[in-house]
GROMACS .gro file of C-alpha atoms in nm:
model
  431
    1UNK     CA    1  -6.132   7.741   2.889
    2UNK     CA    2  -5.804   7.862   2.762
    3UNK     CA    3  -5.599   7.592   3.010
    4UNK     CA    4  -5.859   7.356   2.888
    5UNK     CA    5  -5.760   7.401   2.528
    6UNK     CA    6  -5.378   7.446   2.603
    7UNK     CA    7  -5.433   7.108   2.758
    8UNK     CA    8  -5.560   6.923   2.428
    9UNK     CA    9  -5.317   7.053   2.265
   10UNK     CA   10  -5.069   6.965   2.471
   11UNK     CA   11  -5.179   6.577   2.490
   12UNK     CA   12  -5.257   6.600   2.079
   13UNK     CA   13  -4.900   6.671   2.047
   14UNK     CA   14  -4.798   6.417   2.290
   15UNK     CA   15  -5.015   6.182   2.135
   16UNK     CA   16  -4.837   6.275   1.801
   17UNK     CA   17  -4.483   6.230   1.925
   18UNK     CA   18  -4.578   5.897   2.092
   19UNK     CA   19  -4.734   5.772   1.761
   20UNK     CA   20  -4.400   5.921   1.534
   21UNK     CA   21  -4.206   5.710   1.757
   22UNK     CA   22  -4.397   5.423   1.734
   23UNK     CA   23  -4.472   5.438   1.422
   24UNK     CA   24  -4.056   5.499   1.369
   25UNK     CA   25  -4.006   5.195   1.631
   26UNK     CA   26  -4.230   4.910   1.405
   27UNK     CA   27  -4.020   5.055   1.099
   28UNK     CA   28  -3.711   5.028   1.236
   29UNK     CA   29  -3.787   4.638   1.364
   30UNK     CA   30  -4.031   4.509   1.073
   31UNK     CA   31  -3.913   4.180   0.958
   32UNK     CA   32  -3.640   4.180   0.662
   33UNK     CA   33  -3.824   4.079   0.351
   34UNK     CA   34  -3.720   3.682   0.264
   35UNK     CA   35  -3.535   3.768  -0.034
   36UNK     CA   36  -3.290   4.028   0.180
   37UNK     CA   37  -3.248   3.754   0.391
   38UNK     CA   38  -3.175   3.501   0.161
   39UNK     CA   39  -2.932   3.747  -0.063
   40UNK     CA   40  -2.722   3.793   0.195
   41UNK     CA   41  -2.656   3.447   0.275
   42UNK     CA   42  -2.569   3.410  -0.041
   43UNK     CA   43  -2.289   3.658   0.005
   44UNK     CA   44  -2.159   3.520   0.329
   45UNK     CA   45  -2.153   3.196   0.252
   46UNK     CA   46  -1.827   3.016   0.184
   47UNK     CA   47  -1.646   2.999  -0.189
   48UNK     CA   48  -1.449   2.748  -0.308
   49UNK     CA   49  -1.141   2.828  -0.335
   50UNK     CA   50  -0.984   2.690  -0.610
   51UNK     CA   51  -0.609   2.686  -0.723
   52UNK     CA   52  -0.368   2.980  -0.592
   53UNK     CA   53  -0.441   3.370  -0.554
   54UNK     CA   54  -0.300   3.527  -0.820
   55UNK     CA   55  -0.348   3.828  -0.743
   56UNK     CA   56  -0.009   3.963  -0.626
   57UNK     CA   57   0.111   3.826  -0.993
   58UNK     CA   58  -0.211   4.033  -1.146
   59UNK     CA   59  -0.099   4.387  -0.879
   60UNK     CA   60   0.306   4.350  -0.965
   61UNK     CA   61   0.207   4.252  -1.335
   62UNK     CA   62   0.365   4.531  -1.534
   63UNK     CA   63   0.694   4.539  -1.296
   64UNK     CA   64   0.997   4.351  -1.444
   65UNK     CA   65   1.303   4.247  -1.278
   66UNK     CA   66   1.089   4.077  -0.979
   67UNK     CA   67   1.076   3.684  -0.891
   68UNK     CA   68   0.822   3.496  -0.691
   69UNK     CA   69   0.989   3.609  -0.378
   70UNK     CA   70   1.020   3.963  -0.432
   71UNK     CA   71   0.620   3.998  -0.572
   72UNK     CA   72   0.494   3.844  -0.264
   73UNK     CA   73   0.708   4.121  -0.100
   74UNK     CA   74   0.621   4.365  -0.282
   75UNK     CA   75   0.229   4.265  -0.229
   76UNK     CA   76   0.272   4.258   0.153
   77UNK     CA   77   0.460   4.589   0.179
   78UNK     CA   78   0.188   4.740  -0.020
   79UNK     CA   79  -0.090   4.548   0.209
   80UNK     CA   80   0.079   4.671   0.536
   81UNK     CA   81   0.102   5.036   0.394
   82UNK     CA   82  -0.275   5.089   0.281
   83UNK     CA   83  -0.357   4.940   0.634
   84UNK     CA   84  -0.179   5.171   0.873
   85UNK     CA   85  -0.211   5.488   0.599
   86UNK     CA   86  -0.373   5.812   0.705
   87UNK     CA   87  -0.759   5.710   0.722
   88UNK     CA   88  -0.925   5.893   0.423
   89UNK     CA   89  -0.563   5.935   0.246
   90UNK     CA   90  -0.450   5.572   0.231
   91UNK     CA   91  -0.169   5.502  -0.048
   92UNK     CA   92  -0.293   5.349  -0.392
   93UNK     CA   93   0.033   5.281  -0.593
   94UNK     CA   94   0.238   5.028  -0.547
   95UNK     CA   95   0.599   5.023  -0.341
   96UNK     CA   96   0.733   4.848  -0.658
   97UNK     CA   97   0.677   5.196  -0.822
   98UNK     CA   98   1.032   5.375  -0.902
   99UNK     CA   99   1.205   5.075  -0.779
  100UNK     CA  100   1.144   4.807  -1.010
  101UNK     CA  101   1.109   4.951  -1.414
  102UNK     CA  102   0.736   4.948  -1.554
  103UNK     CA  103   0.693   4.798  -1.913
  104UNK     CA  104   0.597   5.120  -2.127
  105UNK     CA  105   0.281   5.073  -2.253
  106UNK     CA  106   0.234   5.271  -2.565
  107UNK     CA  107  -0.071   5.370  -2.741
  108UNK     CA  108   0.036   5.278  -3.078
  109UNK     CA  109   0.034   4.916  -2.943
  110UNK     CA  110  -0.329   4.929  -2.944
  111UNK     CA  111  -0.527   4.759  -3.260
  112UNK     CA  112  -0.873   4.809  -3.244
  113UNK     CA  113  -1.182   4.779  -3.044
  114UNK     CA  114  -1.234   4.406  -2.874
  115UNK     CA  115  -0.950   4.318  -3.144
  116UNK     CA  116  -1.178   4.409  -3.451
  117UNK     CA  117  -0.913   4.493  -3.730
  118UNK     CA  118  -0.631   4.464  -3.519
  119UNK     CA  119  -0.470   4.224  -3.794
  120UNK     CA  120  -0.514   4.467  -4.016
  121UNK     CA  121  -0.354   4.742  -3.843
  122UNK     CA  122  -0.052   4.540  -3.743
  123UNK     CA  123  -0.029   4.485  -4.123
  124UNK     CA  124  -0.040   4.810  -4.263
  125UNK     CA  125   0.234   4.897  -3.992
  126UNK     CA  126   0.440   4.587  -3.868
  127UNK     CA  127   0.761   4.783  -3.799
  128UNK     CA  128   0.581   5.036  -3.610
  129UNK     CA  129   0.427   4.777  -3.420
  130UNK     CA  130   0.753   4.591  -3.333
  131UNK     CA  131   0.900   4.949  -3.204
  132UNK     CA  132   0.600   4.935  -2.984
  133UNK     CA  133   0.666   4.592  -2.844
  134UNK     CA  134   1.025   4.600  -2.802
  135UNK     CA  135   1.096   4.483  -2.418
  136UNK     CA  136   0.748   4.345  -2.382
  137UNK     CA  137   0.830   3.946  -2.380
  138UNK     CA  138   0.888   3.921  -2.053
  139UNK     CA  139   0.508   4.108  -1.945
  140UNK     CA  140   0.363   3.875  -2.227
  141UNK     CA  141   0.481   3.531  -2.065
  142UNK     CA  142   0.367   3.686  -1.669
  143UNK     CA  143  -0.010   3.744  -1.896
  144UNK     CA  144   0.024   3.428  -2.011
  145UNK     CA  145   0.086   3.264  -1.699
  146UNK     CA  146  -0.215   3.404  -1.534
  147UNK     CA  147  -0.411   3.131  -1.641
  148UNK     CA  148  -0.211   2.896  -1.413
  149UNK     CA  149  -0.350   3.086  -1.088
  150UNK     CA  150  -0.752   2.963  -0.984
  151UNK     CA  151  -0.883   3.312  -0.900
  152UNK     CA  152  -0.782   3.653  -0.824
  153UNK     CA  153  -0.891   3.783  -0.477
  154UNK     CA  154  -0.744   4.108  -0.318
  155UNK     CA  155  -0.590   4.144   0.014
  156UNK     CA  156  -0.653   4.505   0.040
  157UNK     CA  157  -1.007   4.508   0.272
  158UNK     CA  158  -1.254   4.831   0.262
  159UNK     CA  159  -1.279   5.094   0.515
  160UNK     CA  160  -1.527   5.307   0.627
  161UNK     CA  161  -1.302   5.605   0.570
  162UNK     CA  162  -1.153   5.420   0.236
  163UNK     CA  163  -1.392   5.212   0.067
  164UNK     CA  164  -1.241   5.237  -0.269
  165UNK     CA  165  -0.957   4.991  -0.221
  166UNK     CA  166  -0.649   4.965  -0.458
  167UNK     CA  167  -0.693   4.808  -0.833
  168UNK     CA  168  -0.409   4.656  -1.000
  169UNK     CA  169  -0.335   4.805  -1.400
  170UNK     CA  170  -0.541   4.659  -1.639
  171UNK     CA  171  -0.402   4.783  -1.944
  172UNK     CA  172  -0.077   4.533  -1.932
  173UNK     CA  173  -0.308   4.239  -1.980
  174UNK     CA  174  -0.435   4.369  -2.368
  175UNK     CA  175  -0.085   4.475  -2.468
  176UNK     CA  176   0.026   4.141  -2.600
  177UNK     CA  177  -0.238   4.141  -2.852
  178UNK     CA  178  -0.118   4.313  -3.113
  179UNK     CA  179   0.236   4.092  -3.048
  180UNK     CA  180   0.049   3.830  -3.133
  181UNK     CA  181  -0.082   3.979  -3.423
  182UNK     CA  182   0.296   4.076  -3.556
  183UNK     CA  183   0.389   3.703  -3.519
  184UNK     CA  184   0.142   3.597  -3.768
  185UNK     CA  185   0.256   3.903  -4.006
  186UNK     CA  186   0.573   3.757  -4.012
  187UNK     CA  187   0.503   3.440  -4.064
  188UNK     CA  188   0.561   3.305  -3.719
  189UNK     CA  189   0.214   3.205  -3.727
  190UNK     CA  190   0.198   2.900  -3.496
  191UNK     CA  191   0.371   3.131  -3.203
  192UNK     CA  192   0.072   3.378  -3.292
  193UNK     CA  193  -0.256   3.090  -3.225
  194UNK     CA  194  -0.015   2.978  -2.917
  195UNK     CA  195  -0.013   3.303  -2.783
  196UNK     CA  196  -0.369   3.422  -2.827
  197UNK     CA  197  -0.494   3.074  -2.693
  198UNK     CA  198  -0.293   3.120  -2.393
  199UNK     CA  199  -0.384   3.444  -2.321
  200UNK     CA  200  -0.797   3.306  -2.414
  201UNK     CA  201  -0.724   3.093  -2.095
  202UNK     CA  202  -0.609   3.411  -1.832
  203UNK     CA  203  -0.887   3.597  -1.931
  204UNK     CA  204  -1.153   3.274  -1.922
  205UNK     CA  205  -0.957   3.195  -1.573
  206UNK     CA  206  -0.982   3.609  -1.475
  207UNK     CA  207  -1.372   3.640  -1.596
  208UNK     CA  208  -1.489   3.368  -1.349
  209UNK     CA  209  -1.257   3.419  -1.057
  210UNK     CA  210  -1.186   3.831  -1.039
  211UNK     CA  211  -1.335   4.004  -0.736
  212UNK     CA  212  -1.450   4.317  -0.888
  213UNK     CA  213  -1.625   4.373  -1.189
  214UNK     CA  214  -1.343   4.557  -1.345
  215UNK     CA  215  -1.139   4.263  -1.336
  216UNK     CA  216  -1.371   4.036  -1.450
  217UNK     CA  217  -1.505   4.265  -1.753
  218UNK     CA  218  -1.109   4.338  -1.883
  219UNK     CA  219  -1.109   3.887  -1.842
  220UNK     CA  220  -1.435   3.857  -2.032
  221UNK     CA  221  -1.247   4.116  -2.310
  222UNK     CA  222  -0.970   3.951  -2.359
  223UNK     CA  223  -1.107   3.617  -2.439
  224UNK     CA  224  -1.336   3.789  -2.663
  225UNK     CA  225  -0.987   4.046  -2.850
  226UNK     CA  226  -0.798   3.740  -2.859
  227UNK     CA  227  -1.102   3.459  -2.989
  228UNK     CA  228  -1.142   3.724  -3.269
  229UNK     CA  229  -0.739   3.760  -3.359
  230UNK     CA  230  -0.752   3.390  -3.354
  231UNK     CA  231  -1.060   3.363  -3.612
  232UNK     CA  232  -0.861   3.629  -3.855
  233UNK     CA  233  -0.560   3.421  -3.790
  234UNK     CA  234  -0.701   3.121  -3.877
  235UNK     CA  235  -0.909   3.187  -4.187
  236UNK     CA  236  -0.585   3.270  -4.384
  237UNK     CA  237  -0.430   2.896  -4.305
  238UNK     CA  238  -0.513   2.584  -4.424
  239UNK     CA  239  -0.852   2.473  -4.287
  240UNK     CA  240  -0.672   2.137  -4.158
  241UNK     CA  241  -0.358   2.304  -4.013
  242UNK     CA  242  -0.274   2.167  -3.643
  243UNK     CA  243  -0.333   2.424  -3.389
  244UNK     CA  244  -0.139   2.409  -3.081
  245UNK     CA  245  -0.249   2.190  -2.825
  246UNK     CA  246  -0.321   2.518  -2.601
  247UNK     CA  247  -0.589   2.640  -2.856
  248UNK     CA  248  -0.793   2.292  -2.786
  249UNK     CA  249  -0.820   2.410  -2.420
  250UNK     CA  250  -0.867   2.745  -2.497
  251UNK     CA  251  -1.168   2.666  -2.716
  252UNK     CA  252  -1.313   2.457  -2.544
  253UNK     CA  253  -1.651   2.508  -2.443
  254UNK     CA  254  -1.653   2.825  -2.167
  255UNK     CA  255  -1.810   2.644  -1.851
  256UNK     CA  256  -2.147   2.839  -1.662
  257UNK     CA  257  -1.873   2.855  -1.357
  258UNK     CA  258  -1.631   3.109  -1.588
  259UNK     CA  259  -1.922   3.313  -1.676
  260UNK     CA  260  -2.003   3.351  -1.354
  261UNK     CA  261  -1.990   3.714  -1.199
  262UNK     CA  262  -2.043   3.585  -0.860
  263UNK     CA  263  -1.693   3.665  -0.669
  264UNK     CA  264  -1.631   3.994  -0.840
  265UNK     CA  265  -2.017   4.086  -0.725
  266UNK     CA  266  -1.936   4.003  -0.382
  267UNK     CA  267  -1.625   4.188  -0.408
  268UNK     CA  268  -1.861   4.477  -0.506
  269UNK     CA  269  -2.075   4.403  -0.255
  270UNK     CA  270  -1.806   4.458  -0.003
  271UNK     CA  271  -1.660   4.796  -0.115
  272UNK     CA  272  -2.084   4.923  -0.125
  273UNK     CA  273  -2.116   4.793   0.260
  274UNK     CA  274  -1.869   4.997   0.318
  275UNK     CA  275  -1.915   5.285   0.139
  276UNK     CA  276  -2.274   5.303   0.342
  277UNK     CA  277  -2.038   5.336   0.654
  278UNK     CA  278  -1.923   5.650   0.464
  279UNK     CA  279  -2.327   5.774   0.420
  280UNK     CA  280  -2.364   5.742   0.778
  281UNK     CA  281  -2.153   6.016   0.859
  282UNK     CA  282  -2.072   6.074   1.274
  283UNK     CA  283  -2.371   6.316   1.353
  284UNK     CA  284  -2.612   6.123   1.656
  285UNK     CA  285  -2.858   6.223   1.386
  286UNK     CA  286  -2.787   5.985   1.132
  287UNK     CA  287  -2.841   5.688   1.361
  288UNK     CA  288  -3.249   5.770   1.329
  289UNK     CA  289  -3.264   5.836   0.966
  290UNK     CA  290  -2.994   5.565   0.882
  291UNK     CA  291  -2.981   5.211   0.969
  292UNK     CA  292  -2.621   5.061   0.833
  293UNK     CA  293  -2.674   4.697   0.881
  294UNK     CA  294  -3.050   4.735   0.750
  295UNK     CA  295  -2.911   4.895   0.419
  296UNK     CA  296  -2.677   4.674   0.334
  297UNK     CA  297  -2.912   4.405   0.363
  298UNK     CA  298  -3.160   4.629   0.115
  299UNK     CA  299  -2.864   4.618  -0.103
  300UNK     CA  300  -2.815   4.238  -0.121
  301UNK     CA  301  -3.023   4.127  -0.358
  302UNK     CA  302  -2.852   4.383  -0.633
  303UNK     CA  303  -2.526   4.169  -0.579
  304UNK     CA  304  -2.650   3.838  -0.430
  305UNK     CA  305  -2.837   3.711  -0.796
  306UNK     CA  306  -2.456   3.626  -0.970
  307UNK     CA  307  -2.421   3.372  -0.685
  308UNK     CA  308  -2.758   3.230  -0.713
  309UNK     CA  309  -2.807   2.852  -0.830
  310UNK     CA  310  -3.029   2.968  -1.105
  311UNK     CA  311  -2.780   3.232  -1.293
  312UNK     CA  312  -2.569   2.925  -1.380
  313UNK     CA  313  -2.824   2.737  -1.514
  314UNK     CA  314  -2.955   3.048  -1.699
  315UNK     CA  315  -2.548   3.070  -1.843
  316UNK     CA  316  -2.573   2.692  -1.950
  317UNK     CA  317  -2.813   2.818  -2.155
  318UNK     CA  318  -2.696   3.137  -2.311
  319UNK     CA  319  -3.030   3.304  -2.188
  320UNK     CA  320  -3.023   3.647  -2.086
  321UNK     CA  321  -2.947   3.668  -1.694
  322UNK     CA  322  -3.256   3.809  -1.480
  323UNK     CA  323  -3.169   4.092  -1.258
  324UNK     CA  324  -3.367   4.230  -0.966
  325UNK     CA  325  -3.434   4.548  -0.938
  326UNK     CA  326  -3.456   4.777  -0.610
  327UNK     CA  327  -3.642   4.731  -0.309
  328UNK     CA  328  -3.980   4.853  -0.288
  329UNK     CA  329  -4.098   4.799   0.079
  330UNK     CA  330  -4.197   5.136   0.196
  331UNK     CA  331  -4.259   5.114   0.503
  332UNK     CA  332  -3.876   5.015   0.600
  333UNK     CA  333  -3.801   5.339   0.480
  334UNK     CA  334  -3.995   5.537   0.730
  335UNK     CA  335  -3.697   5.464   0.991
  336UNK     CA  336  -3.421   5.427   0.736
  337UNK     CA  337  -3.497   5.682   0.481
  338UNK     CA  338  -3.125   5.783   0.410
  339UNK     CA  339  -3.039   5.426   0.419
  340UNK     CA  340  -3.334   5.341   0.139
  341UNK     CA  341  -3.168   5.662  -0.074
  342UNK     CA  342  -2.874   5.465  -0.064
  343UNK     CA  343  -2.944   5.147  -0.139
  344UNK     CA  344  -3.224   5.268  -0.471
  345UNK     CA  345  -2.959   5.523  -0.587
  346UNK     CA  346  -2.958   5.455  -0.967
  347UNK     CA  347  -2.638   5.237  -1.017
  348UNK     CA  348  -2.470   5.084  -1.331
  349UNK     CA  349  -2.697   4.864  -1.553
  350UNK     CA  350  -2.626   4.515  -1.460
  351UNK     CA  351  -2.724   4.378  -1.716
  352UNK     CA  352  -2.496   4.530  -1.943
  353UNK     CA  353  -2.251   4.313  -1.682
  354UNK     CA  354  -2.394   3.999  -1.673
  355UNK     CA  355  -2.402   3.943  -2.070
  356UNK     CA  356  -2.065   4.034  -2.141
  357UNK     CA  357  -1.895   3.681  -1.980
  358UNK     CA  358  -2.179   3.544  -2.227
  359UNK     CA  359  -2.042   3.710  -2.517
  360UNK     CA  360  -1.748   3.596  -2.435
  361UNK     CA  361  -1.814   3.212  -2.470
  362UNK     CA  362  -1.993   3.290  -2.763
  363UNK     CA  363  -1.703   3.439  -2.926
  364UNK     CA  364  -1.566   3.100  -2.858
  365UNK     CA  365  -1.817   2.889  -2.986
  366UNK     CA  366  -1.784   3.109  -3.317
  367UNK     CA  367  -1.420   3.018  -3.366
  368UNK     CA  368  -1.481   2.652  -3.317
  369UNK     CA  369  -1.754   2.684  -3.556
  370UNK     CA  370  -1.554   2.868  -3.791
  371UNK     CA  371  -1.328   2.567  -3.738
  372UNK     CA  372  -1.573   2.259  -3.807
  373UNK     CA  373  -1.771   2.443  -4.110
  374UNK     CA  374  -1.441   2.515  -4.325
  375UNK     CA  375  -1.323   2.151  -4.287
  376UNK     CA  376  -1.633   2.028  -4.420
  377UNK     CA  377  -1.684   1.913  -4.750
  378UNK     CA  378  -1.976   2.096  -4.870
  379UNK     CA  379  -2.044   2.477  -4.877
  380UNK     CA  380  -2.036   2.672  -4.561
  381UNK     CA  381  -2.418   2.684  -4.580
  382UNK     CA  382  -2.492   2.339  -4.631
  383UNK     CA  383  -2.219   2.252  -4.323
  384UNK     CA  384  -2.433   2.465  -4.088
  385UNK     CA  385  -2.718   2.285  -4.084
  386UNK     CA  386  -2.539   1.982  -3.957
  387UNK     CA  387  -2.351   2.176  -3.729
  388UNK     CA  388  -2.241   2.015  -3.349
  389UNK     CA  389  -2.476   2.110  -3.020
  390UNK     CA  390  -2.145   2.205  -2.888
  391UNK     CA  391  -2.092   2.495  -3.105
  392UNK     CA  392  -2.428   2.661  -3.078
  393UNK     CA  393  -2.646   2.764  -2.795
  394UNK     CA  394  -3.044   2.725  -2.701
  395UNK     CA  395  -3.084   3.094  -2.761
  396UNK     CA  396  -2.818   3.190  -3.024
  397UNK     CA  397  -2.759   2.962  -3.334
  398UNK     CA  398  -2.449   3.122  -3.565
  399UNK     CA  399  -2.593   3.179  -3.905
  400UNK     CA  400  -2.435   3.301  -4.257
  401UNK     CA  401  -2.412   3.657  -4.342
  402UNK     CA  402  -2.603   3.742  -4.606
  403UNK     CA  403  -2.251   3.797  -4.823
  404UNK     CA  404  -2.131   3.475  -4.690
  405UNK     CA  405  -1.821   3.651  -4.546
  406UNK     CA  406  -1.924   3.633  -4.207
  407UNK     CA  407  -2.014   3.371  -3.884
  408UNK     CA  408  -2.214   3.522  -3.675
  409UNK     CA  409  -2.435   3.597  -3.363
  410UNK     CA  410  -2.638   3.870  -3.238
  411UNK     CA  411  -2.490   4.009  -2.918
  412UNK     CA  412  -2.646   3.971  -2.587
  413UNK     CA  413  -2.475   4.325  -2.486
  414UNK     CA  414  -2.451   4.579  -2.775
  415UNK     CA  415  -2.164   4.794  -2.811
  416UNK     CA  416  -2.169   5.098  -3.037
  417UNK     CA  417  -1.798   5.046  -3.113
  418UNK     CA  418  -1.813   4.696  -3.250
  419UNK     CA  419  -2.188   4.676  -3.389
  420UNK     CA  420  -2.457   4.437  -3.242
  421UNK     CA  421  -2.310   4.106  -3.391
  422UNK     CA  422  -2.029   3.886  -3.322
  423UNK     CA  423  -1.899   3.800  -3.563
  424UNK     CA  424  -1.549   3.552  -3.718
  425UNK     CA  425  -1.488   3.554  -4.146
  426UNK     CA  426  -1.550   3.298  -4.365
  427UNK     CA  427  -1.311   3.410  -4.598
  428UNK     CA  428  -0.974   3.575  -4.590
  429UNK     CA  429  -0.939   3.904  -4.718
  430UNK     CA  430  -0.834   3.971  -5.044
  431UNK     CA  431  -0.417   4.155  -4.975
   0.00000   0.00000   0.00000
């Protein structure tokens, strides 16, 4: 009797075991859902590529003393260095660093949050400001001519053992701000709207076309700093004066394409594929509890909805962008579990993300509203009323403050810093 029962227990636990692995085997081959499928077509398939790569100009930015020629060297040395470098200690900083002198960047250069008050500020201290700036044309006129390049695509590629690739400095492209600021303080006002429209089209240009979100948030900030310096600037000229032709472009309406987060998301996309590589350690263990090419597809759809058709029609009309949220089939996880803690781990709010490029053409429609309403005949709130479809949105019509000192819109991303409202004056402040 005792054989007999060893026996059944024996075949229960086979039985067991053979079900585990079958049960691990239907897991592991189940059918991607459609959507995983589908989001990571999106982030294969071919992009445009428009214009040139300007992203050696945007890595060698804040080095001066270098010509076209010795930035593309620079950007190749620094290329072939993080390739062959020590797996897991690859070099970050550029060659150019100690040979070639970095514009100082110094704090004091700084005026305010998204440019709110930075007039101001440059007023109450214009010499201090001009110490601050001394040097700095030369890094002003390579921001400038950012806007020239079509997008801004690294050359450094993701390893397993380095997924965190290089970033160029980001600070460089806000310094001229507060430059432009100075010019209007002393009365070099014309050279202040020409440089804060030109610097409106690298960030518009930067937004759109960056490969990482980094990039394209500090774009989507600077049209917003410099659409907000241009509204101060503006409100204490003549409602009729000419603007520089640069400042038409630069206000014109911000296209759905250069709010679109879709290359820096797939530039995302491709330092989280291989930061999975990372998760998947070298122990023969991992290869049952983690399935790499399954998780990254469980990861698409997080990245994949900036590239989708619908996002830009949801941009044309300033709504607030949809984003999925993580994958809730199960029963994949039964074969992938580390691979389904991956791809769920709680990650930055995209949202926040998506609305900021929106912001940023709002910003822009403000100023060209502020624009149209003062060279009106009637009263400000008369003027709005008749105001162009160009210069509003479906979702987000710019109405008086209820001083009348203000244009403005509610924000589709709050910040705490700048208060839920964008907003340009009506009036210039009494000095």
């Amino acid at each position: 009797m005792l054989r007999n029962g060893l026996k059944w227990v024996g075949i229960s636990i086979l039985s067991l075991a053979l079900a585990v692995m079958v049960l691990w085997a239907a897991s592991r081959f189940w059918p991607l859902p459609a959507e995983q499928r589908d989001a990571m077509k999106l982030l294969q398939a071919p992009l445009p590529t428009r214009g040139e790569n300007g992203f050696t100009a945007l890595w060698t930015l804040r080095y001066d003393g270098l010509d076209a020629q010795g930035r593309a060297t620079v950007m190749a040395q620094d290329v072939a260095r993080w390739r062959s470098g020590t797996p897991g200690q690859r070099p970050v900083s550029s060659s150019a660093e100690g040979h070639y002198p970095a514009t100082p960047l110094s704090a004091l250069a700084r005026c305010g949050r998204r440019g709110v008050g930075c007039l101001a500020a440059v007023r109450a201290d214009p010499e201090g400001f001009a110490s601050a700036h001394a040097g700095h044309d030369a890094l002003h006129q390579r921001v400038a001519a950012l806007a020239g390049y079509g997008h801004f695509v690294s050359p450094f590629e993701p390893f397993g053992t380095d997924p965190m690739v290089p970033l160029p400095a980001f600070q460089p492209l806000l310094d001229p701000l507060s430059a432009h600021a100075l010019a209007h303080v002393r009365g070099e006002s014309g050279a202040a709207l020409a440089g804060a429209c030109a610097d409106i089209l690298s960030g518009r240009r930067l937004t759109g076309q960056g490969d990482t979100l980094v990039s394209s948030m500090i774009g989507a900030a600077m049209v917003e700093s410099n659409a907000r310096l241009l509204a101060d600037i503006l409100v204490e000229l003549p409602a009729d004066v000419a603007v520089p032709a640069v400042c038409e472009a630069a206000l014109a309406p911000m296209m759905a394409s250069e709010q679109s987060l879709c290359t820096a998301m797939r530039g995302e996309f491709s330092l989280a594929a291989a930061g999975v590589q990372v998760s998947s350690g070298t122990r023969d263990g991992h290869r049952l509890l983690l399935d790499v090419p399954r998780t990254r597809m469980r990861m698409a759809p997080r990245y994949a909805w900036a590239c989708a058709g619908s996002t830009e029609l949801v941009a044309a009309r300033d709504a607030p962008t949809p984003i999925p949220g993580p994958a809730r089939d199960r029963f994949a996880c039964i074969a992938n579990p580390l691979g389904c803690a991956v791809a769920n781990m709680a990650g930055p709010d995209m949202r926040q993300y998506a609305g900021r490029p929106q912001d940023a053409a709002a910003m822009l429609r403000l100023v060209a509203a502020q624009r149209w309403v003062r060279q009106q005949p009637t009263v400000a709130s008369v003027a709005l009323q008749s105001m162009p479809e160009a210069l509003r949105s479906p979702t987000r019509t710019p109405v008086l403050s209820d001083d009348g000192q203000w244009l403005q819109v509610e924000r589709r991303v709050v910040m705490d810093e700048v208060g839920p409202t964008l907003q340009v004056p009506m009036r210039a402040p009494a000095r």
